[in-house]
Amino acid sequence: FGDELNYWVLHCPQLLLLLLFFMGHQATRGTDTECINTASNCSNYYLSFSSQTIHIAIVCAGYNASRDVVTLVKSVLFHRRNPLHFHFITDSIARKILADLFHTWMVPAVHVNFYDADELKVCVSWIPNKHYSGIYGLMKLVLTKTLPSDLQKVIVLDTDITFATDIAELWVVFHKFKGQQVLGLVENQSDWYLGNLWKNHRPWPALGRGFNTGVILLLLDRLRKLKWEQMWRLTAERELMSMLSTSLADQDIFNAVIKQNPFLVHQLPCFWNVQLSDHTRSEKCYKDVSDLKVIHWNSPKKLRVKNKHVEFFRNLYLTFLEYDGNLLRRELFGCPSETDHNSENLQKTLSELDEDDPCYEFRRERFTVHRTHVYFLHYEYEPALDNTDVTLVAQLSMDRLQMLEAICKHWEGPISLALYLSDAEAQQFLRYSQGSEVLMSRSNVGYHIVYKEGQFYPVNLLRNVAMGQVNTPYMFLSDIDFLPMYGLYEYLRKSVVQLDMGNTKKALVVPAFETLRYRLSFPKSKAELLSQLDMGTLFTFRYHVWTKGHAPTDFAKWRTATTPYRVQWEADFEPYVMVRRESPEYDRRFVGFGWNKVAHIMELDAQEYEFVVLPNAYMIHMPHAPSFDITKFRSNKQYRACLKTLKEEFQQNMSRRYGFAALKYMTVDNNS
């Protein structure tokens, strides 16, 4: 079992997943045969059941649980052959994260509904609970009243579950329920309910070893007829008179009910919930990898739990953790999906593009829907009472992670970052951030993962994602390679008041400089910066290669300026600015290198924003290796030709949208 499989998990994880996938198909076929032979309503199984929707309920609250859910969902999607309907009971945080994720994931034959956990708190808040899951650990008790009244059955899962087989195999077990059985559960694999773990250990009452509620099959229609709500409430009230609180949340109450009513439970084979907490009998649930169905990391230690084969389980889990979620967008074989209007409209738009167009890939990227996981890490923000707060906005890929700590040291205010990563890179970023004292000490930084897809770096999509998660009235639109001056955050907030930003349309320009030195004594004042500028340690940004980009800032005037001054838009102007949160988005047609900021500044000018340069603000670009996109721009003639075409089309669009006032944009030199 161990050595050979661990080799495959460690060295060929994707191949192992495919092996498990086909093994799961074989196992399901065995279940199918049994189903056909033993239940009349299972006849023509492949014709009917393969298109039957499987309903799954999950309670999820907070940032960390939202990440866990993604891994669970990946494992389910990888093996599934049926349409799925997820029912998420969530707080506002998890709902925001998961709604955005599923909307951008666009997996065929998957439906999602959300239910407000905050509205359910009143139903269970009277129950004292010592378990680390808190009040959300009690909400599985109220699913009969939470889920739609016409929903007859559902599989309920904890977030720390990993599937190693098709969930349809579990769904068909409902056919085995007999009599008044309404709950499908696996026996608890620890000695907890035996009451012998330590002296004076007193667990809640349970039938034998009790049952684990990490995986539950619920026959909702029968439970409602049995008045489940009244049943569990009366039991909980009675037991709490002596127990005072639950230790294992809903599991204690489920077990107390079953102790009084053993006829309610259909015991599932233990491979449907292999419980990997310390001191369990989980190793008796399987003899070979083909026996694995569901892995349950039900210890607070999670992946650090002690188990004979924990390395195998851990590596299987990590494989799903890093698995490319885009590969799960496949259509189901032999099962017609319901029409998804978003997907249908997208396909129609893409079909209208000319595949023979030399710029087809550029045009296609504009409509690519990138899977997005907002607030990948814990985030907290307290709104400022004076309505002057400002968020720094930037985007980055894996090769710029080293800038994060420095930016956090320079900018104490809220930050919104969009990171363009693969699934595996997202986990590397998670480990990197968790190992950084600087990053972990900051809770006001929102990290939003946009998953990689296609051949271009979608720079403006990333900026739009980061802008979309800004919670402050103002945002400073920066780039990851820039370090803002110390104190810029407070300076910008004061400028909001000084320049009456709340009542005027202004874009406050922060002059940009650069250094070619990897080690720089960062100037702590304008005087120090001017000294370094005169010494040649610093330069105005892109002075050597792209003067036009920042020339309108008028650095000569800035040197002696003591008050803000207005500048006019000029062709190719691309300053870094602070604007109101409601400002226009970046144009997605520009990807990679070239015109991505220029077009946005042009849009601001067309909407009659005033460009006002701040006399005591500055930012410095730090040196780095050339990006892949700028290398393509410099070396690929077709890349430059397509960029020229996109620029012309953008200028024409501006003319149509803004009329006579936009004629000046038509005269911009297209060779710039």
XYZ file of C-alpha atoms in Angstrom:
672
model
C 0.000 0.000 0.000
C 2.421 2.617 1.256
C 5.715 2.803 -0.623
C 4.510 2.390 -4.197
C 1.538 4.724 -3.849
C 3.484 7.364 -1.988
C 5.966 7.373 -4.860
C 3.165 8.101 -7.337
C 1.619 10.766 -5.112
C 4.934 12.530 -4.654
C 6.246 12.297 -8.199
C 3.223 11.958 -10.516
C 0.247 13.414 -8.638
C -1.769 14.368 -11.727
C -1.359 10.841 -13.140
C -2.453 9.375 -9.828
C -5.602 11.514 -9.897
C -6.432 10.163 -13.337
C -5.853 6.621 -12.040
C -8.181 7.270 -9.105
C -10.725 8.783 -11.490
C -10.898 5.626 -13.609
C -10.854 3.399 -10.540
C -13.761 5.444 -9.226
C -15.628 4.802 -12.455
C -15.103 1.060 -12.043
C -16.228 1.207 -8.424
C -19.320 3.178 -9.362
C -20.158 0.623 -12.025
C -20.175 -2.024 -9.315
C -22.515 0.147 -7.249
C -24.678 0.637 -10.318
C -25.031 -3.120 -10.821
C -25.995 -3.580 -7.205
C -28.492 -0.753 -7.498
C -30.059 -2.215 -10.628
C -30.334 -5.659 -9.090
C -31.784 -4.583 -5.749
C -34.110 -1.652 -6.378
C -36.774 -1.419 -9.048
C -36.565 2.373 -9.265
C -32.900 2.063 -10.273
C -33.619 0.393 -13.593
C -32.097 2.029 -16.660
C -29.586 3.533 -14.254
C -27.232 5.024 -16.782
C -30.070 6.584 -18.747
C -31.718 8.257 -15.769
C -29.289 8.581 -12.891
C -26.396 10.046 -14.868
C -28.437 13.221 -15.402
C -29.908 13.334 -11.905
C -28.794 16.381 -9.915
C -26.940 15.638 -6.699
C -27.565 18.139 -3.905
C -24.751 19.026 -1.495
C -25.034 21.269 1.570
C -22.015 22.902 3.214
C -21.771 25.358 6.106
C -18.963 27.811 5.457
C -17.963 30.980 7.307
C -14.911 33.204 7.035
C -11.810 33.451 4.876
C -10.009 30.226 5.822
C -13.089 28.017 5.481
C -13.693 29.504 2.023
C -10.255 28.297 0.945
C -10.972 24.840 2.381
C -14.249 24.640 0.483
C -12.459 25.186 -2.820
C -10.290 22.102 -2.276
C -13.348 20.044 -1.299
C -15.241 21.244 -4.381
C -12.282 20.438 -6.635
C -12.172 16.855 -5.351
C -15.920 16.471 -5.947
C -15.798 18.028 -9.427
C -12.816 15.923 -10.469
C -14.670 12.632 -10.016
C -18.269 13.631 -10.696
C -20.379 12.571 -13.683
C -23.638 14.179 -12.546
C -25.000 17.706 -12.375
C -24.377 19.189 -8.936
C -26.300 21.700 -6.857
C -24.358 23.215 -3.969
C -26.268 24.750 -1.066
C -23.935 26.997 0.933
C -24.940 28.257 4.366
C -22.552 31.188 4.738
C -21.748 34.380 6.531
C -21.423 37.544 4.417
C -17.682 37.002 3.953
C -17.880 33.475 2.560
C -20.866 34.388 0.413
C -18.949 37.229 -1.251
C -15.921 35.009 -1.872
C -17.767 31.930 -3.122
C -20.307 33.841 -5.218
C -17.501 35.571 -7.130
C -15.566 32.322 -7.424
C -18.399 30.241 -8.885
C -19.528 33.100 -11.139
C -16.067 33.253 -12.718
C -15.399 29.499 -12.578
C -18.268 28.795 -14.995
C -18.349 25.034 -14.427
C -21.031 23.357 -16.574
C -23.926 21.633 -14.802
C -23.185 23.217 -11.418
C -25.753 25.335 -9.595
C -25.131 27.277 -6.408
C -27.482 28.719 -3.808
C -26.610 30.701 -0.706
C -28.415 30.922 2.624
C -27.692 33.589 5.214
C -26.086 32.004 8.262
C -26.541 35.201 10.254
C -30.317 34.773 10.010
C -29.970 31.274 11.450
C -27.905 32.243 14.474
C -31.008 32.890 16.544
C -31.990 29.231 16.052
C -28.827 27.859 17.685
C -27.232 30.727 19.629
C -28.898 29.473 22.834
C -26.657 26.359 22.731
C -23.275 26.834 24.496
C -20.567 25.273 22.298
C -16.903 24.679 23.185
C -15.928 23.417 19.733
C -13.558 25.539 17.615
C -16.198 25.738 14.861
C -18.222 28.110 17.063
C -21.841 28.901 16.342
C -21.502 27.813 12.699
C -20.739 24.281 13.896
C -24.366 23.984 15.039
C -26.098 25.044 11.827
C -26.427 21.593 10.277
C -29.151 21.040 12.846
C -31.466 23.516 11.102
C -31.081 22.389 7.494
C -34.635 21.040 7.333
C -35.987 24.579 7.750
C -33.148 26.323 5.879
C -33.104 24.399 2.608
C -35.999 24.609 0.094
C -39.127 22.802 1.256
C -39.310 20.816 -1.992
C -35.756 19.477 -1.606
C -36.142 15.849 -0.545
C -32.585 14.740 0.169
C -29.113 16.191 0.484
C -25.543 15.177 1.249
C -24.084 17.357 4.008
C -20.309 17.826 4.152
C -17.814 19.506 6.435
C -15.314 21.828 4.743
C -12.357 19.616 5.725
C -13.457 16.740 3.483
C -11.642 15.368 0.424
C -13.383 13.028 -2.034
C -11.474 10.168 -3.647
C -14.401 8.846 -5.675
C -17.525 9.947 -7.527
C -20.006 11.471 -5.073
C -22.746 9.675 -7.048
C -21.694 6.483 -5.271
C -22.704 8.086 -2.001
C -25.920 9.508 -3.453
C -27.195 6.033 -4.471
C -26.879 4.886 -0.853
C -30.133 6.766 -0.223
C -31.830 3.806 -1.975
C -30.675 1.544 0.847
C -32.527 3.458 3.556
C -35.278 1.340 5.101
C -38.182 1.950 7.422
C -37.821 5.221 9.314
C -34.130 5.706 8.532
C -33.530 9.381 7.746
C -29.842 9.905 8.609
C -26.896 8.251 6.892
C -23.778 8.423 9.091
C -20.427 6.736 9.620
C -19.539 5.460 13.064
C -17.184 7.689 15.027
C -13.698 6.239 14.728
C -12.289 7.644 17.969
C -13.092 6.589 21.550
C -14.583 9.971 22.381
C -18.123 8.811 23.095
C -16.918 5.755 25.033
C -15.887 8.165 27.777
C -12.498 6.612 28.498
C -10.049 9.140 27.074
C -9.134 10.610 30.456
C -10.245 10.577 34.062
C -13.698 12.103 34.554
C -14.190 12.381 30.778
C -17.955 12.779 30.336
C -19.170 12.952 26.723
C -22.696 13.447 25.488
C -24.828 10.284 25.255
C -24.324 8.243 22.107
C -25.156 4.846 20.655
C -22.014 2.772 21.108
C -19.067 4.663 19.648
C -21.445 7.311 18.326
C -21.485 8.762 14.828
C -19.389 11.413 13.070
C -21.288 14.223 11.321
C -18.584 15.242 8.837
C -20.562 13.370 6.172
C -24.342 13.101 6.521
C -27.064 11.804 4.231
C -30.293 13.616 5.122
C -33.742 12.548 3.941
C -35.230 15.989 4.389
C -38.830 15.188 3.508
C -39.025 12.387 6.091
C -37.216 14.462 8.710
C -39.762 17.223 8.326
C -42.598 14.726 8.763
C -40.919 13.434 11.935
C -40.777 17.017 13.253
C -36.997 16.970 13.383
C -36.784 20.556 14.591
C -38.802 19.783 17.703
C -36.998 16.481 18.232
C -33.461 17.842 18.371
C -34.469 20.927 20.363
C -36.110 18.898 23.130
C -33.126 16.565 23.275
C -30.624 19.439 23.422
C -32.561 21.240 26.144
C -32.727 18.090 28.249
C -29.042 17.184 27.916
C -27.796 20.747 28.429
C -29.323 20.730 31.887
C -26.528 18.385 32.949
C -23.871 18.764 30.202
C -23.994 22.611 30.196
C -22.421 22.861 26.722
C -21.560 20.846 23.621
C -17.971 19.756 23.051
C -18.326 18.620 19.428
C -21.020 21.068 18.281
C -23.877 19.561 16.227
C -22.358 16.070 16.472
C -23.178 15.841 20.190
C -26.816 16.695 19.583
C -27.194 14.370 16.589
C -25.812 11.536 18.714
C -28.053 12.299 21.663
C -31.089 12.160 19.351
C -29.902 8.874 17.828
C -29.325 7.399 21.295
C -33.021 7.946 21.998
C -34.144 7.020 18.466
C -31.695 4.482 16.970
C -34.154 3.613 14.181
C -33.387 6.996 12.550
C -29.862 6.099 11.448
C -28.579 4.115 8.503
C -24.952 3.271 9.252
C -22.639 3.939 6.330
C -19.463 1.912 5.713
C -16.582 3.711 7.384
C -14.745 4.351 4.090
C -17.326 7.101 3.489
C -15.759 9.125 6.292
C -12.166 8.106 7.039
C -11.524 10.271 10.076
C -7.912 11.375 10.335
C -7.840 12.704 13.866
C -5.351 11.375 16.425
C -6.073 8.021 18.077
C -8.782 6.854 15.651
C -9.516 3.441 14.139
C -9.443 4.939 10.649
C -6.790 2.474 9.430
C -9.372 -0.318 9.663
C -11.544 1.412 7.043
C -9.385 0.512 4.071
C -6.983 -2.138 2.838
C -6.113 -0.674 -0.546
C -6.318 2.674 -2.315
C -9.392 1.459 -4.217
C -11.240 1.384 -0.888
C -10.790 5.103 -0.322
C -13.954 7.149 -0.689
C -13.856 10.181 1.615
C -11.015 11.550 3.722
C -11.960 13.705 6.707
C -9.331 15.945 8.317
C -11.356 16.296 11.508
C -8.550 17.150 13.895
C -7.615 20.737 14.784
C -4.115 19.655 13.708
C -5.446 19.050 10.166
C -2.527 17.935 7.942
C -0.237 17.465 10.958
C -2.367 14.673 12.382
C -0.767 11.349 13.372
C -1.726 8.414 11.169
C 0.124 5.448 9.727
C -0.561 6.531 6.141
C -0.869 10.265 6.709
C 1.809 11.056 4.107
C -0.266 9.417 1.418
C -3.446 11.210 2.485
C -1.638 14.520 2.837
C -0.129 14.301 -0.633
C -3.469 13.352 -2.154
C -5.027 16.387 -0.480
C -2.186 18.649 -1.631
C -2.605 17.397 -5.181
C -6.208 18.609 -5.220
C -5.139 21.788 -3.455
C -2.815 22.654 -6.341
C -4.887 21.122 -9.141
C -5.700 23.497 -12.010
C -9.360 24.332 -11.436
C -9.751 25.431 -15.061
C -9.509 21.770 -16.099
C -12.748 21.100 -14.210
C -14.789 23.199 -16.644
C -15.433 20.139 -18.787
C -18.907 19.277 -20.028
C -20.532 16.128 -18.627
C -20.584 13.197 -21.035
C -24.047 12.027 -22.027
C -25.813 14.499 -19.795
C -27.328 17.595 -21.408
C -26.670 20.665 -19.285
C -29.235 23.339 -18.615
C -28.610 26.488 -20.611
C -26.303 28.886 -18.833
C -27.006 32.306 -20.293
C -23.639 33.768 -19.273
C -21.776 30.905 -20.906
C -24.066 31.013 -23.934
C -23.513 34.751 -24.436
C -19.764 34.305 -24.038
C -19.664 31.553 -26.655
C -21.741 33.687 -29.026
C -19.337 36.621 -28.593
C -16.299 34.412 -29.181
C -17.887 32.812 -32.244
C -18.245 36.259 -33.809
C -14.482 36.816 -33.687
C -12.518 36.094 -36.839
C -10.075 33.278 -36.088
C -8.040 34.250 -39.150
C -7.476 37.736 -37.740
C -3.745 38.066 -36.863
C -4.880 39.733 -33.616
C -7.446 37.047 -32.759
C -5.699 35.994 -29.548
C -5.563 39.612 -28.343
C -9.268 40.070 -29.016
C -10.181 36.765 -27.394
C -8.349 37.637 -24.189
C -10.646 40.613 -23.657
C -13.561 38.195 -23.189
C -11.771 35.461 -21.253
C -13.426 34.841 -17.888
C -10.679 34.274 -15.345
C -11.548 32.276 -12.243
C -11.206 34.694 -9.325
C -10.883 34.117 -5.577
C -11.215 37.448 -3.785
C -9.967 37.868 -0.208
C -7.748 34.801 -0.324
C -6.420 35.690 3.147
C -8.042 37.117 6.241
C -9.024 40.771 5.846
C -10.245 43.401 8.275
C -11.015 47.025 7.567
C -12.581 49.652 9.807
C -13.950 52.573 7.748
C -12.533 55.971 8.683
C -15.173 58.347 9.978
C -13.935 61.368 8.020
C -14.465 59.875 4.512
C -10.868 60.603 3.486
C -9.519 57.067 3.509
C -7.601 55.779 0.504
C -6.595 52.294 -0.649
C -3.416 51.522 -2.580
C -4.273 49.407 -5.638
C -1.759 47.251 -7.515
C -1.381 43.934 -9.352
C 1.423 41.399 -9.538
C 2.539 37.933 -10.512
C 4.692 35.417 -8.658
C 7.979 37.063 -9.619
C 7.102 40.251 -7.715
C 6.204 38.747 -4.320
C 9.370 40.185 -2.824
C 7.892 43.695 -3.150
C 4.985 43.033 -0.790
C 6.820 43.463 2.498
C 8.488 46.688 1.368
C 5.199 48.201 0.212
C 3.554 47.280 3.527
C 6.353 49.084 5.359
C 5.902 52.205 3.219
C 2.091 52.301 3.190
C 0.168 51.769 6.431
C -3.291 52.215 4.922
C -5.516 49.601 3.277
C -4.184 47.830 0.181
C -6.019 45.911 -2.545
C -3.839 43.556 -4.594
C -4.736 41.314 -7.535
C -2.329 38.409 -7.964
C -2.096 36.489 -11.244
C -1.238 32.945 -10.190
C -1.769 29.295 -10.990
C -3.425 27.093 -8.363
C -0.017 25.774 -7.310
C 1.435 29.288 -7.132
C -1.503 30.408 -4.989
C -0.474 27.824 -2.404
C 3.152 28.988 -2.600
C 1.933 32.523 -1.981
C -0.108 31.323 0.998
C 2.960 29.696 2.546
C 5.065 32.776 1.771
C 2.613 35.148 3.413
C 2.087 32.934 6.445
C 5.861 32.846 6.943
C 6.180 36.642 6.818
C 5.824 38.553 10.072
C 5.330 41.768 8.125
C 2.446 40.426 6.026
C 0.810 38.539 8.891
C 0.861 41.682 11.036
C -1.310 43.458 8.446
C -5.017 42.621 8.305
C -5.992 45.535 6.020
C -4.418 44.062 2.883
C -6.852 42.330 0.522
C -5.248 39.630 -1.638
C -7.368 38.634 -4.644
C -6.249 35.676 -6.748
C -6.964 35.764 -10.489
C -6.078 32.336 -11.825
C -3.877 32.001 -14.881
C -5.411 31.232 -18.235
C -4.246 32.037 -21.744
C -0.954 33.386 -23.038
C -1.219 37.064 -22.013
C -0.819 38.860 -18.711
C -4.281 40.463 -18.257
C -2.925 43.571 -16.577
C -6.047 45.703 -16.842
C -8.373 42.924 -15.720
C -6.157 42.546 -12.643
C -6.352 46.265 -11.947
C -10.131 46.142 -12.282
C -10.379 43.205 -9.875
C -8.274 45.053 -7.287
C -10.293 48.253 -7.795
C -13.528 46.323 -7.441
C -12.618 45.295 -3.884
C -11.734 48.792 -2.663
C -13.774 49.733 0.426
C -12.531 53.305 0.865
C -13.872 56.470 -0.830
C -10.562 56.955 -2.689
C -7.929 54.777 -4.300
C -4.317 55.325 -5.243
C -3.661 53.494 -8.533
C -0.079 52.277 -8.294
C 2.074 49.452 -9.637
C 3.798 46.756 -7.617
C 7.324 47.873 -8.571
C 6.873 51.279 -6.917
C 7.552 52.167 -3.314
C 5.484 55.139 -2.134
C 7.247 57.717 -0.020
C 6.951 57.249 3.727
C 3.856 59.075 4.916
C 2.156 59.198 1.498
C -0.985 57.577 2.917
C -1.601 60.380 5.416
C -0.519 63.036 2.901
C -3.118 61.842 0.402
C -5.839 61.831 3.061
C -5.024 65.449 3.934
C -5.058 66.326 0.239
C -8.621 64.979 -0.031
C -9.748 67.738 2.307
C -7.407 70.422 1.007
C -8.448 69.919 -2.629
C -12.139 69.268 -1.952
C -12.014 65.861 -3.626
C -15.501 64.998 -2.438
C -17.098 67.699 -4.566
C -14.795 67.879 -7.588
C -13.507 65.491 -10.248
C -9.772 65.426 -9.707
C -6.984 62.954 -10.320
C -4.134 63.720 -7.934
C -0.799 62.998 -9.606
C 1.998 61.472 -7.517
C 5.284 62.217 -9.368
C 7.169 59.045 -10.276
C 10.921 58.496 -10.116
C 13.173 55.491 -10.571
C 16.471 54.086 -9.488
C 18.757 51.596 -11.206
C 20.214 50.550 -7.850
C 18.895 47.467 -6.102
C 20.039 48.927 -2.795
C 18.757 52.424 -2.288
C 18.849 54.702 0.711
C 15.200 55.649 0.331
C 14.758 59.435 0.589
C 12.753 60.447 3.627
C 11.908 63.905 2.292
C 11.568 65.874 -0.932
C 14.877 67.589 -0.182
C 16.660 64.219 0.046
C 15.009 63.077 -3.177
C 16.134 66.214 -5.049
C 19.662 65.685 -3.761
C 19.688 62.105 -5.071
C 18.164 63.310 -8.331
C 21.023 65.793 -8.762
C 23.589 63.136 -7.885
C 22.235 60.716 -10.491
C 21.068 58.160 -7.946
C 17.484 58.804 -9.035
C 15.883 59.758 -12.345
C 12.429 60.889 -13.375
C 10.524 57.745 -14.312
C 11.332 56.343 -17.768
C 13.328 59.472 -18.611
C 15.703 57.385 -20.746
C 13.149 55.343 -22.715
C 9.681 56.935 -22.531
C 9.827 60.620 -21.701
C 6.321 61.291 -22.966
C 4.709 59.096 -20.332
C 5.402 61.513 -17.465
C 6.607 64.728 -19.109
C 3.274 66.563 -18.501
C 3.912 66.213 -14.743
C 6.430 69.041 -15.292
C 9.222 67.899 -12.997
C 11.042 71.231 -13.360
C 8.065 72.994 -11.818
C 7.647 70.274 -9.197
C 11.171 70.836 -7.873
C 10.221 74.219 -6.434
C 6.466 73.831 -6.083
C 4.964 74.268 -2.633
C 1.298 74.094 -3.629
C -0.628 71.691 -5.887
C -0.703 72.722 -9.537
C -2.868 71.672 -12.455
C -1.456 70.106 -15.631
C -3.092 69.359 -18.967
C -3.518 65.973 -20.560
C -1.065 65.242 -23.366
C -0.673 62.278 -25.672
C 0.737 59.157 -23.918
C 0.414 60.686 -20.441
C 0.327 57.852 -17.879
C 0.846 59.214 -14.360
C 0.024 57.388 -11.141
C -3.019 59.009 -9.615
C -5.409 59.028 -6.690
C -9.053 59.154 -7.734
C -12.479 58.476 -6.325
C -13.572 54.869 -6.040
C -16.278 55.432 -8.674
C -13.717 56.277 -11.360
C -13.837 54.346 -14.653
C -12.265 50.919 -14.988
C -9.284 50.099 -17.167
C -9.931 48.929 -20.739
C -9.487 45.140 -20.914
C -8.467 45.044 -24.570
C -4.947 46.094 -23.528
C -3.023 43.122 -22.168
C 0.622 42.588 -21.420
C 2.800 45.592 -22.228
C 1.650 48.762 -23.946
C -0.996 51.455 -23.576
C -2.771 49.865 -20.613
C -2.401 52.950 -18.362
C -2.358 55.487 -21.210
C -5.874 54.468 -22.239
C -7.148 54.828 -18.672
C -5.729 58.325 -18.243
C -7.261 59.276 -21.586
C -10.627 58.040 -20.270
C -10.249 60.169 -17.135
C -9.498 63.202 -19.275
C -12.521 62.511 -21.489
C -14.664 62.450 -18.344
C -13.274 65.895 -17.451
C -11.079 64.947 -14.533
C -8.558 67.629 -13.569
C -4.983 66.411 -13.229
C -3.444 68.033 -10.157
C 0.192 67.380 -9.235
C 0.969 67.099 -5.537
C 4.071 69.149 -4.612
C 5.286 67.005 -1.710
C 4.417 63.519 -2.907
C 6.609 61.038 -4.734
C 7.063 57.345 -5.488
C 10.133 55.452 -6.669
C 10.277 52.559 -9.134
C 12.617 49.779 -7.995
C 14.712 47.870 -10.557
C 13.788 44.363 -11.689
C 14.407 41.989 -14.578
C 12.411 42.761 -17.759
C 8.962 41.200 -17.767
C 8.031 38.507 -20.264
C 5.492 40.852 -21.867
C 7.893 43.708 -22.533
C 10.279 41.185 -24.078
C 7.488 40.017 -26.395
C 6.673 43.621 -27.284
C 10.273 44.364 -28.210
C 10.920 41.154 -30.133
C 7.580 40.399 -31.808
C 6.585 42.542 -34.777
C 3.048 41.104 -34.847
C 2.593 41.968 -31.158
C 3.439 45.611 -31.900
C 1.174 45.635 -34.973
C -1.779 44.321 -32.968
C -1.191 46.850 -30.223
C -1.274 49.603 -32.860
C -4.580 48.222 -34.176
C -6.094 48.052 -30.691
C -5.013 51.639 -30.003
C -6.715 52.869 -33.162
C -9.910 51.017 -32.287
C -9.849 52.425 -28.763
C -9.449 55.958 -30.117
C -12.397 55.420 -32.460
C -14.487 54.144 -29.552
C -13.565 57.233 -27.547
C -14.660 59.470 -30.420
C -18.018 57.697 -30.657
C -18.604 57.835 -26.896
C -17.488 61.385 -26.190
C -18.149 63.096 -29.510
C -16.459 66.352 -30.486
C -14.537 66.609 -27.221
C -12.724 63.372 -28.059
C -11.428 64.440 -31.470
C -8.077 65.309 -29.924
C -7.531 61.637 -29.094
C -7.806 60.720 -32.775
C -4.690 62.729 -33.548
C -2.500 60.866 -31.084
C 0.589 59.508 -32.806
C -0.114 55.815 -33.287
C 3.586 55.072 -33.310
C 3.973 56.212 -29.716
